[in-house]
XYZ file of C-alpha atoms in Angstrom:
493
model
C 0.000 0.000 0.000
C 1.357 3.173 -0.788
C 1.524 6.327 1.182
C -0.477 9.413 0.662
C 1.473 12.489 -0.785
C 2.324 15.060 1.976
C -0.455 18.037 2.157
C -0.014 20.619 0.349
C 2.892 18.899 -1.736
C 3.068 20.874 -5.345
C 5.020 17.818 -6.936
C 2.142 15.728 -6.022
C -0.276 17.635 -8.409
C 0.119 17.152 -12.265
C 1.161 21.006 -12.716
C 3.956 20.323 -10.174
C 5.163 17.396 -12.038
C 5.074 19.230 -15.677
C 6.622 21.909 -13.684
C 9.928 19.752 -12.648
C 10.000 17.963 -15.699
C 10.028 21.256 -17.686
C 12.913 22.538 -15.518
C 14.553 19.359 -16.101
C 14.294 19.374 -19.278
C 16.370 23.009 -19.395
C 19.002 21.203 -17.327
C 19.274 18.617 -20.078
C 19.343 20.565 -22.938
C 22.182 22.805 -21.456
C 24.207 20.633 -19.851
C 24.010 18.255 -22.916
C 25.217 21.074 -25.557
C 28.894 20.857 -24.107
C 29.181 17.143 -24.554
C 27.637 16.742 -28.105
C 29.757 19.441 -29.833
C 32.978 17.786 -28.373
C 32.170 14.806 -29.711
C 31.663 16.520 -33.295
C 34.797 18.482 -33.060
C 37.226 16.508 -35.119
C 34.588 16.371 -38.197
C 33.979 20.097 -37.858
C 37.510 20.669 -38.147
C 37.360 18.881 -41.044
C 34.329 20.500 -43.002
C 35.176 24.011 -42.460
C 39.411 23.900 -42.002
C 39.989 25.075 -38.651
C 43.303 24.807 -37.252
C 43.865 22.820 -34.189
C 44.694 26.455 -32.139
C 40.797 27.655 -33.859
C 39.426 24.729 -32.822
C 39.137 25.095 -29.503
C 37.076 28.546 -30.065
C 34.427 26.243 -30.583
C 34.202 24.915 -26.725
C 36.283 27.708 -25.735
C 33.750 30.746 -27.152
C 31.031 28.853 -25.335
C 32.715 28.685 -22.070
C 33.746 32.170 -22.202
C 30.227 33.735 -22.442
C 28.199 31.185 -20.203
C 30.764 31.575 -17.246
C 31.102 35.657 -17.807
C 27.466 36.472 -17.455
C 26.449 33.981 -15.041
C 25.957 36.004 -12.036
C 24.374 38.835 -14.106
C 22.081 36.393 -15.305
C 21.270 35.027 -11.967
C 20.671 38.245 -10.572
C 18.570 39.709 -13.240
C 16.372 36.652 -12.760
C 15.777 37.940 -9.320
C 15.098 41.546 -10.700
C 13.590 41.284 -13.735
C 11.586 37.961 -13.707
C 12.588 34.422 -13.711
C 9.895 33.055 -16.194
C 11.105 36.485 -18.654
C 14.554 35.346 -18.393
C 14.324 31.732 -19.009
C 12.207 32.498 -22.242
C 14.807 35.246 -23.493
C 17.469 32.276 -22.357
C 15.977 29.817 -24.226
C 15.039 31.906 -27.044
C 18.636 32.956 -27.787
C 19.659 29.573 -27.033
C 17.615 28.240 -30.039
C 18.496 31.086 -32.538
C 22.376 30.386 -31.889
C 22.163 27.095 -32.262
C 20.610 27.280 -35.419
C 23.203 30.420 -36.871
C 25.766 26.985 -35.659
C 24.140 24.530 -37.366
C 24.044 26.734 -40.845
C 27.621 27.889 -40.485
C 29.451 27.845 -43.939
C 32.721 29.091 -41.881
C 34.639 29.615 -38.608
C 33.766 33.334 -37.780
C 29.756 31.918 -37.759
C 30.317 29.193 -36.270
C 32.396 30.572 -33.269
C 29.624 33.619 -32.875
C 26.885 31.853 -32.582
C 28.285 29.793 -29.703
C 29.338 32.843 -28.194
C 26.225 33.966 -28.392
C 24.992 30.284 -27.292
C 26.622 30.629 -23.810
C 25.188 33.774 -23.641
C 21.734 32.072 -23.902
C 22.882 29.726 -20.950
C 23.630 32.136 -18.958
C 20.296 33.730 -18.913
C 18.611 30.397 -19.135
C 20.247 28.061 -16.687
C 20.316 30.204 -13.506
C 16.514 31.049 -14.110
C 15.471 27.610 -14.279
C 17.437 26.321 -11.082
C 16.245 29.249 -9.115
C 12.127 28.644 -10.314
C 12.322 25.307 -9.186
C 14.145 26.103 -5.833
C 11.443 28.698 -4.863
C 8.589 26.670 -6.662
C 9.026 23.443 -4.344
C 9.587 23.050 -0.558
C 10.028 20.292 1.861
C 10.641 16.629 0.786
C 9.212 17.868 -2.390
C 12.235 20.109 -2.930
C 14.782 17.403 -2.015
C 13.138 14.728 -4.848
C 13.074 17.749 -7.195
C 16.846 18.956 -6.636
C 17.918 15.251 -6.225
C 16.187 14.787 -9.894
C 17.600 18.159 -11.746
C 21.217 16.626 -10.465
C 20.886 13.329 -11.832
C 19.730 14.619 -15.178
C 22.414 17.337 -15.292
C 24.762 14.676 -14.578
C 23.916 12.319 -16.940
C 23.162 14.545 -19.608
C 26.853 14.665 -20.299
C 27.097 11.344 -20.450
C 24.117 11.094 -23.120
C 25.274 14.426 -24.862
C 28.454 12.254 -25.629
C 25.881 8.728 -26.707
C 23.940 11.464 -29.259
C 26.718 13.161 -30.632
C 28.321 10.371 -31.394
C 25.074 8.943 -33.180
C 24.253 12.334 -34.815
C 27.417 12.967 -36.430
C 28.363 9.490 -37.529
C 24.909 9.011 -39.309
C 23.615 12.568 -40.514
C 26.081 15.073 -40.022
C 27.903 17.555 -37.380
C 25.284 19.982 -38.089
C 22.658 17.963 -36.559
C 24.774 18.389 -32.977
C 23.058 22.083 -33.425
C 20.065 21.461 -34.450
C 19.027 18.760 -31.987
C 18.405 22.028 -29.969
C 15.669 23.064 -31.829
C 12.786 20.659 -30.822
C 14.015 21.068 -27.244
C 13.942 24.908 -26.925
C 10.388 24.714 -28.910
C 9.091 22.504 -25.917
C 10.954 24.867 -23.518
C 9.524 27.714 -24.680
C 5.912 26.035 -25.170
C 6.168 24.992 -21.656
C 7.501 27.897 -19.951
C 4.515 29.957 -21.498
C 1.815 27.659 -20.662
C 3.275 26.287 -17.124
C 5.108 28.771 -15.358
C 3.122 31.784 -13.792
C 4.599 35.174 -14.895
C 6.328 37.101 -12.385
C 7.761 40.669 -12.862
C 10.874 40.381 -10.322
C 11.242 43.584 -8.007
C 12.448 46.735 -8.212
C 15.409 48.023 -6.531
C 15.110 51.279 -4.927
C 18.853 52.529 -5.201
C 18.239 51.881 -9.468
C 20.066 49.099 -10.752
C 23.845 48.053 -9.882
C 25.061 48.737 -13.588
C 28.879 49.772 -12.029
C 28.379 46.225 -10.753
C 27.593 44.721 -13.386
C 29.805 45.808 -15.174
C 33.056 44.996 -13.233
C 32.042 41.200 -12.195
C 31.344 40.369 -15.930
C 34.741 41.440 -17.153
C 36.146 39.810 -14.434
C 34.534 36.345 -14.793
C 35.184 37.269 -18.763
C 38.359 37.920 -18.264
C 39.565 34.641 -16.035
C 37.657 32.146 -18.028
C 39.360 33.608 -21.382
C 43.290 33.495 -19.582
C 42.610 30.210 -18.196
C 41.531 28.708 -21.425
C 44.148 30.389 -23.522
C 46.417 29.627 -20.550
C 47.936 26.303 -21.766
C 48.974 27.547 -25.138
C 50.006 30.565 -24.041
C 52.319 29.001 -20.815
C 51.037 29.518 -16.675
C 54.361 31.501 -16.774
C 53.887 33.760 -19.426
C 53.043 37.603 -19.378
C 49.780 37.440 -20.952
C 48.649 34.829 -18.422
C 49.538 36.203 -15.724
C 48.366 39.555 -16.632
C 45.396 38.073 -16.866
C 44.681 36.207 -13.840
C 46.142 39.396 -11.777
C 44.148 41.946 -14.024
C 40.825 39.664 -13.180
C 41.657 39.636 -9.499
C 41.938 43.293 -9.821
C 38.742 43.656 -11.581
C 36.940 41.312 -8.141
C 38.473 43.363 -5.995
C 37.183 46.739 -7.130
C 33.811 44.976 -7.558
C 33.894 43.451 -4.274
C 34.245 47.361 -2.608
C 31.855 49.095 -4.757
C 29.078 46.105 -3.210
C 30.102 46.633 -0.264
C 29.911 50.170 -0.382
C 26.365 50.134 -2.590
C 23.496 50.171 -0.631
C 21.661 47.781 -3.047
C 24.525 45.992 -4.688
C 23.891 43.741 -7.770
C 25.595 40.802 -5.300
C 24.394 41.206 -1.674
C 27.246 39.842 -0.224
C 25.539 38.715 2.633
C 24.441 35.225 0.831
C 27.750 33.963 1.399
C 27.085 33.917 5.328
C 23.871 31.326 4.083
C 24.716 28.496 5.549
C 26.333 26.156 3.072
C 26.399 27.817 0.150
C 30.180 29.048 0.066
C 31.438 25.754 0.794
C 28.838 23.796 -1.855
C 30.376 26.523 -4.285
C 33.799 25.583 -3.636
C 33.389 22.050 -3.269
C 31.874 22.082 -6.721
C 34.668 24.088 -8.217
C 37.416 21.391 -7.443
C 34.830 18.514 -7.729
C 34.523 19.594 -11.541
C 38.113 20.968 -12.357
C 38.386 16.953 -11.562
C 35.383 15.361 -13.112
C 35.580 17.411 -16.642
C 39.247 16.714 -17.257
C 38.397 12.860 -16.569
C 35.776 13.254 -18.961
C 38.093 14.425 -21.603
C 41.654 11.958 -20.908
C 39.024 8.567 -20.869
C 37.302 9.781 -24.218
C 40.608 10.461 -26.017
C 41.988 7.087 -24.599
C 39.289 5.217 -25.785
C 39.577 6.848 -29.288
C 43.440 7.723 -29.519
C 44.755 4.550 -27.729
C 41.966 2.027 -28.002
C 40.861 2.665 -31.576
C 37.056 3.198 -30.626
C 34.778 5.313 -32.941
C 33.341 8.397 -31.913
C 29.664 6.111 -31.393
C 31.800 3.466 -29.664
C 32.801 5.687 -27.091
C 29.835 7.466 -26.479
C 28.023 4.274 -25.474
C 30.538 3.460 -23.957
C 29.551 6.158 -21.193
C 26.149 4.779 -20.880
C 26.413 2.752 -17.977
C 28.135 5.817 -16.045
C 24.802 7.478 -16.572
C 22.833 4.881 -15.065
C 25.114 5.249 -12.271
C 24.986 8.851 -11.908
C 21.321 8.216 -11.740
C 21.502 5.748 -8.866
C 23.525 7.823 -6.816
C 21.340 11.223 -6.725
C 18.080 9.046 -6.418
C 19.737 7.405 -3.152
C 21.028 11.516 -2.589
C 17.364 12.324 -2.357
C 16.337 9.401 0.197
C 19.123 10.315 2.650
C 19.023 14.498 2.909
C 16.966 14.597 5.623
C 18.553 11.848 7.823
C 22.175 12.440 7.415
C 22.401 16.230 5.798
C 24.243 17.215 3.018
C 27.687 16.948 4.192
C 28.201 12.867 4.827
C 26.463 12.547 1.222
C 29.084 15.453 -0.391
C 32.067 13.391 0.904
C 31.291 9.648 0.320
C 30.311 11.102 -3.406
C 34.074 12.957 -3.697
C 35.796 9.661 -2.125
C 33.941 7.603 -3.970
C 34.336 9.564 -7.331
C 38.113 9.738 -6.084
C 38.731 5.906 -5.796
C 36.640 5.230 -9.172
C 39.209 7.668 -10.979
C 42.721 6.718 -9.137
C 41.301 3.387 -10.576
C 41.404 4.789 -14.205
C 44.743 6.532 -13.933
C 46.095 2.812 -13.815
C 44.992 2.124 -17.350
C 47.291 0.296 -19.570
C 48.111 0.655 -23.418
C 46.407 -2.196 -24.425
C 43.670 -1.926 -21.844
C 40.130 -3.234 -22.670
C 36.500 -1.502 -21.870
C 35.533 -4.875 -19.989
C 38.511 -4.932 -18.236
C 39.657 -1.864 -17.176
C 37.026 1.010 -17.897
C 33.518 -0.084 -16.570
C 33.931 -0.610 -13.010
C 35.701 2.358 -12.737
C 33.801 4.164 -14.803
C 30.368 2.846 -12.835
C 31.883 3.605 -9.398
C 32.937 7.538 -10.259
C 29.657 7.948 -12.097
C 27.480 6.749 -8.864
C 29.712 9.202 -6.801
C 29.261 11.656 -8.717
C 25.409 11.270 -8.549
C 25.679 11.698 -4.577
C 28.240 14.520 -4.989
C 26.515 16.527 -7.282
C 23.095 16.318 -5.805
C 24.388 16.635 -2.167
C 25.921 20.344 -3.930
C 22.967 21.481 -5.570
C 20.786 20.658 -2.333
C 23.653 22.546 0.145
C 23.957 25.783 -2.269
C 20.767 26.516 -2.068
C 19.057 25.291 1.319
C 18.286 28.709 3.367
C 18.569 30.717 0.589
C 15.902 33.522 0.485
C 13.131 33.648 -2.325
C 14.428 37.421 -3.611
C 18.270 35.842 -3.799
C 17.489 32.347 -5.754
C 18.692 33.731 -8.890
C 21.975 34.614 -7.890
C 22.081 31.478 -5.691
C 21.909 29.032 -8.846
C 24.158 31.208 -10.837
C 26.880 30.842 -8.124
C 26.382 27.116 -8.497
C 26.480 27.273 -12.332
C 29.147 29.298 -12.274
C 31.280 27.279 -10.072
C 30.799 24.298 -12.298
C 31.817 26.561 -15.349
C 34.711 27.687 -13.810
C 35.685 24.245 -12.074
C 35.569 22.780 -15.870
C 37.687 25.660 -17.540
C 40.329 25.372 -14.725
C 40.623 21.362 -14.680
C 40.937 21.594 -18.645
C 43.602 24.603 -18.701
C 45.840 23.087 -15.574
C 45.229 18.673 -15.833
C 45.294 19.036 -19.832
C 48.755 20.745 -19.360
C 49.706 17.811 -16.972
C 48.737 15.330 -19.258
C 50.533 17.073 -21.830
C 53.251 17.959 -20.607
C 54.126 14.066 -19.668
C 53.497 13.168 -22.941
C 56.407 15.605 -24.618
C 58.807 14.206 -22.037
C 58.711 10.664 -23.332
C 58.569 11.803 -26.697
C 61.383 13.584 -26.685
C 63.343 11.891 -23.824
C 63.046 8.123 -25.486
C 62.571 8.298 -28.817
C 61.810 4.900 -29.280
C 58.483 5.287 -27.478
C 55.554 4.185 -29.723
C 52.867 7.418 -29.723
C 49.998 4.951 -27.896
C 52.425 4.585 -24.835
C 53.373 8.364 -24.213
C 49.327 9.066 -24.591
C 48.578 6.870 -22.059
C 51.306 7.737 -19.609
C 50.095 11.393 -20.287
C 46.444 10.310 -19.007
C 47.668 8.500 -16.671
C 49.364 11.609 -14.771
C 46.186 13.650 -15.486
C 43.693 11.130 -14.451
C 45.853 10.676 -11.063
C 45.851 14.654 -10.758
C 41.625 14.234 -11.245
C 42.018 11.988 -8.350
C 43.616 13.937 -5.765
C 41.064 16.844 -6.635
C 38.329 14.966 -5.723
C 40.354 13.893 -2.378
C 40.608 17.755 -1.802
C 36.542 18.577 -2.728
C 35.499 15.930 0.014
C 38.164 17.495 2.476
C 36.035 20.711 1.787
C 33.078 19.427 2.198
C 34.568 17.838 5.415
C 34.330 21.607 6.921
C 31.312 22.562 5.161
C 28.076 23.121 7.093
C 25.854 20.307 7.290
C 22.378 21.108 6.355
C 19.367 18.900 5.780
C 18.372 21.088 2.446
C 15.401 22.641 4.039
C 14.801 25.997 2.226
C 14.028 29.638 3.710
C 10.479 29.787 3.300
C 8.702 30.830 -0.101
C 5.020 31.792 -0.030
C 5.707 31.082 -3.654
C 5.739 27.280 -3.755
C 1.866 28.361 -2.208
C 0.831 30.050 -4.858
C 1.868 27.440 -6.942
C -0.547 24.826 -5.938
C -3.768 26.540 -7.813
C -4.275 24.190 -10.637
C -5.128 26.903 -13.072
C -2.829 27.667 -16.291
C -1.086 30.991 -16.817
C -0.535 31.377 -20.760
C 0.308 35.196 -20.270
């Protein structure tokens, strides 16, 4: 016999459910985009003759935009209106990825996924932050534990369809995949979610603000991808990172000194959230760069097609999935923190595992178990994140709440590509050019060896984070919101 729904639970009624799976769907369609493209990359670079340097302005113009306007994003969720935002997101979203999917050269193709992250940045914070002040209670945990597992195996499937897509109708079709999903977005996000008009601020909006933390974030992301073919030691890089740092610090006093800054920096003293944030920047400097040295080994080392590999990832989604359903079950008996550090252990162990892979490994043999292990830890890790950032959060600060997150898994990802890459790399050259006699196979895999060990440790240093974090049982501030939302009527305005 099964148990009644909790009064008053939104995800019980059939608009809550639409509701989450809308959101979800968002989630999907975002976090998918980076993993699809990557797969294409080699046949792009074919079809339209970019360099190997160009190439990466493919990923690279992407990353740039989504993690620069995150937190202006977030926060003009909060000010402007969530539901506004997430359609202008999604819109943009779909037009970009269209102008990618037409491209007839490089200067198209790299603006419209400029202007693709741009589109993410507006439409990923909004979504995270509706369904954060649209549920509350148990309800919240199932629908935070959910929007994790499908964020994290999204990847995983972005890497299954591109694969699919570009072996049997074209790269293109990595772009336009998009379109369908942004139609049902947009449908849904008319006909579903109620419109709300934000707030106004009475000291005028933060533009100064604005302003200074967007060229900052712009300004890191860019020297940090640009970084490794540029060299950590040389003057452009380092003139970067410092000039960024600069830029932070002059942003950090004018919000102090504003009486309604664009960042209250108050929600860092929410309890959790900093240390979720940071957690999930060296979780994902860890987990993106693993991503990366097991796809190339598979194809570079082991021969596998780009299809090959990408179903190759399938059962790591099924383990993601098992891990942030169990995530879900356990919040309100142990907290976040015991379910952030078994993730980042586990996640830790399943990795160290793959840095022993050999050149003439096998998927049976020395990939799945691995492979299953990190992707159930990072279900727990990555839900256990979400749930911590944005417990106790205020309704009014949601927006810039889920940006934060987002942001922190943007940057984690740009910063574990630009330093473990480098790593790997850099290992590689060595026997190369130290033993000439090495066959090509052997010095790749040594290389991914050293970076998949450095993955490793960073996970080891996310759970020792998450050791001193707060531990909170994901219970939100309240949000007369999540009330409103149980009237059954439709809002198509």
């Amino acid at each position: 016999m099964t148990s009644a729904p909790p009064r008053g639970s939104f995800l019980a009624t059939g608009r809550g459910k639409v509701t989450l799976a809308l959101l979800c769907l968002v989630t999907f369609m975002d976090v998918m985009d980076g993993a699809v493209v990557n797969v294409a990359l080699p046949t792009i670079r074919s079809h339209l003759g970019f360099s190997v340097q160009n190439l990466q302005w493919v990923v690279s113009g992407y990353l740039i935009t989504y993690g620069g306007f995150l937190l202006l994003g977030g926060r003009a969720g909060d000010l402007v209106g969530r539901r506004r935002l997430l359609i202008a997101g999604t819109a943009l979203f779909a037009a970009s990825s269209l102008t990618c999917g037409l491209a007839d050269n490089q200067g198209l193709l790299v603006g419209g996924r400029l202007a693709q992250g741009f589109g993410a940045a507006m439409m990923s914070p909004a979504a995270l932050s509706i369904l954060t002040t649209s549920f509350s209670g148990a309800d919240r945990h199932k629908a935070l534990g959910l929007w994790a597992g499908i964020s994290g195996m999204a990847s995983a499937a972005g890497i299954v369809v591109g694969g699919l897509l570009t072996e049997e109708v074209g790269w293109r079709w990595v772009f336009f995949v998009n379109l369908p999903l942004s139609a049902l977005a947009l449908f849904g996000a008319f006909r579903i979610l109620k419109a709300d008009h934000g707030r106004s601020v009475p000291g005028g909006f933060d533009a100064v603000g604005a302003v200074l933390v967007t060229a900052s974030t712009l300004l890191l992301i860019f020297t940090l991808v640009k970084a490794p073919d540029e060299g950590w030691g040389a003057g452009r890089t380092i003139g970067g990172l410092a000039a960024s740092a600069v830029l932070m610090a002059v942003f950090l006093v004018n919000e102090r000194r504003r009486a309604h800054p664009l960042v209250p920096l108050s929600i860092f003293r929410v309890k959790g959230l900093a240390a979720a944030d940071a957690t999930q920047v060296i979780a994902w400097a860890g987990f993106y760069s693993m991503f990366f040295f097991v796809t190339l080994y598979m194809q570079n080392v082991l021969g596998f097609s780009q299809l090959r590999s990408g179903l190759s990832y399938v059962p790591v989604s099924v383990g993601i999935g098992f891990g942030s359903t169990l995530a879900t079950k356990m919040f309100m008996r142990t907290g976040t923190r015991p379910i952030i550090v078994s993730g980042s252990l586990l996640s830790a162990g399943g990795i160290l595992w793959l840095s022993r892979i050999p050149v003439d490994g096998t998927y049976l043999g020395n990939l799945l178990a691995p492979l299953v292990i990190m992707g159930f830890g990072l279900g727990l890790l990555y839900a256990g994140v979400q749930t911590a950032a944005n417990a106790g959060v205020p309704r009014e600060q949601a927006g810039l709440a889920a940006a934060l997150i987002t942001a922190s898994f943007q940057l984690g990802s740009a910063l574990g590509l630009a330093v473990f890459t480098g790593i790997a790399t850099s290992r590689t050259s060595h026997l190369l050019a130290a033993h000439t006699h090495t066959p090509a196979p052997a010095a790749l895999t040594a290389g991914f060896q050293r970076g998949l060990l450095v993955s490793a440790l960073c996970l080891v240093a996310a759970g020792v984070i998450a050791l001193r974090a707060s531990n909170t049982r994901g219970e939100p501030a309240a949000t007369p919101e999540s009330q409103q939302n149980l009237e059954p009527s439709y809002d198509p305005a």
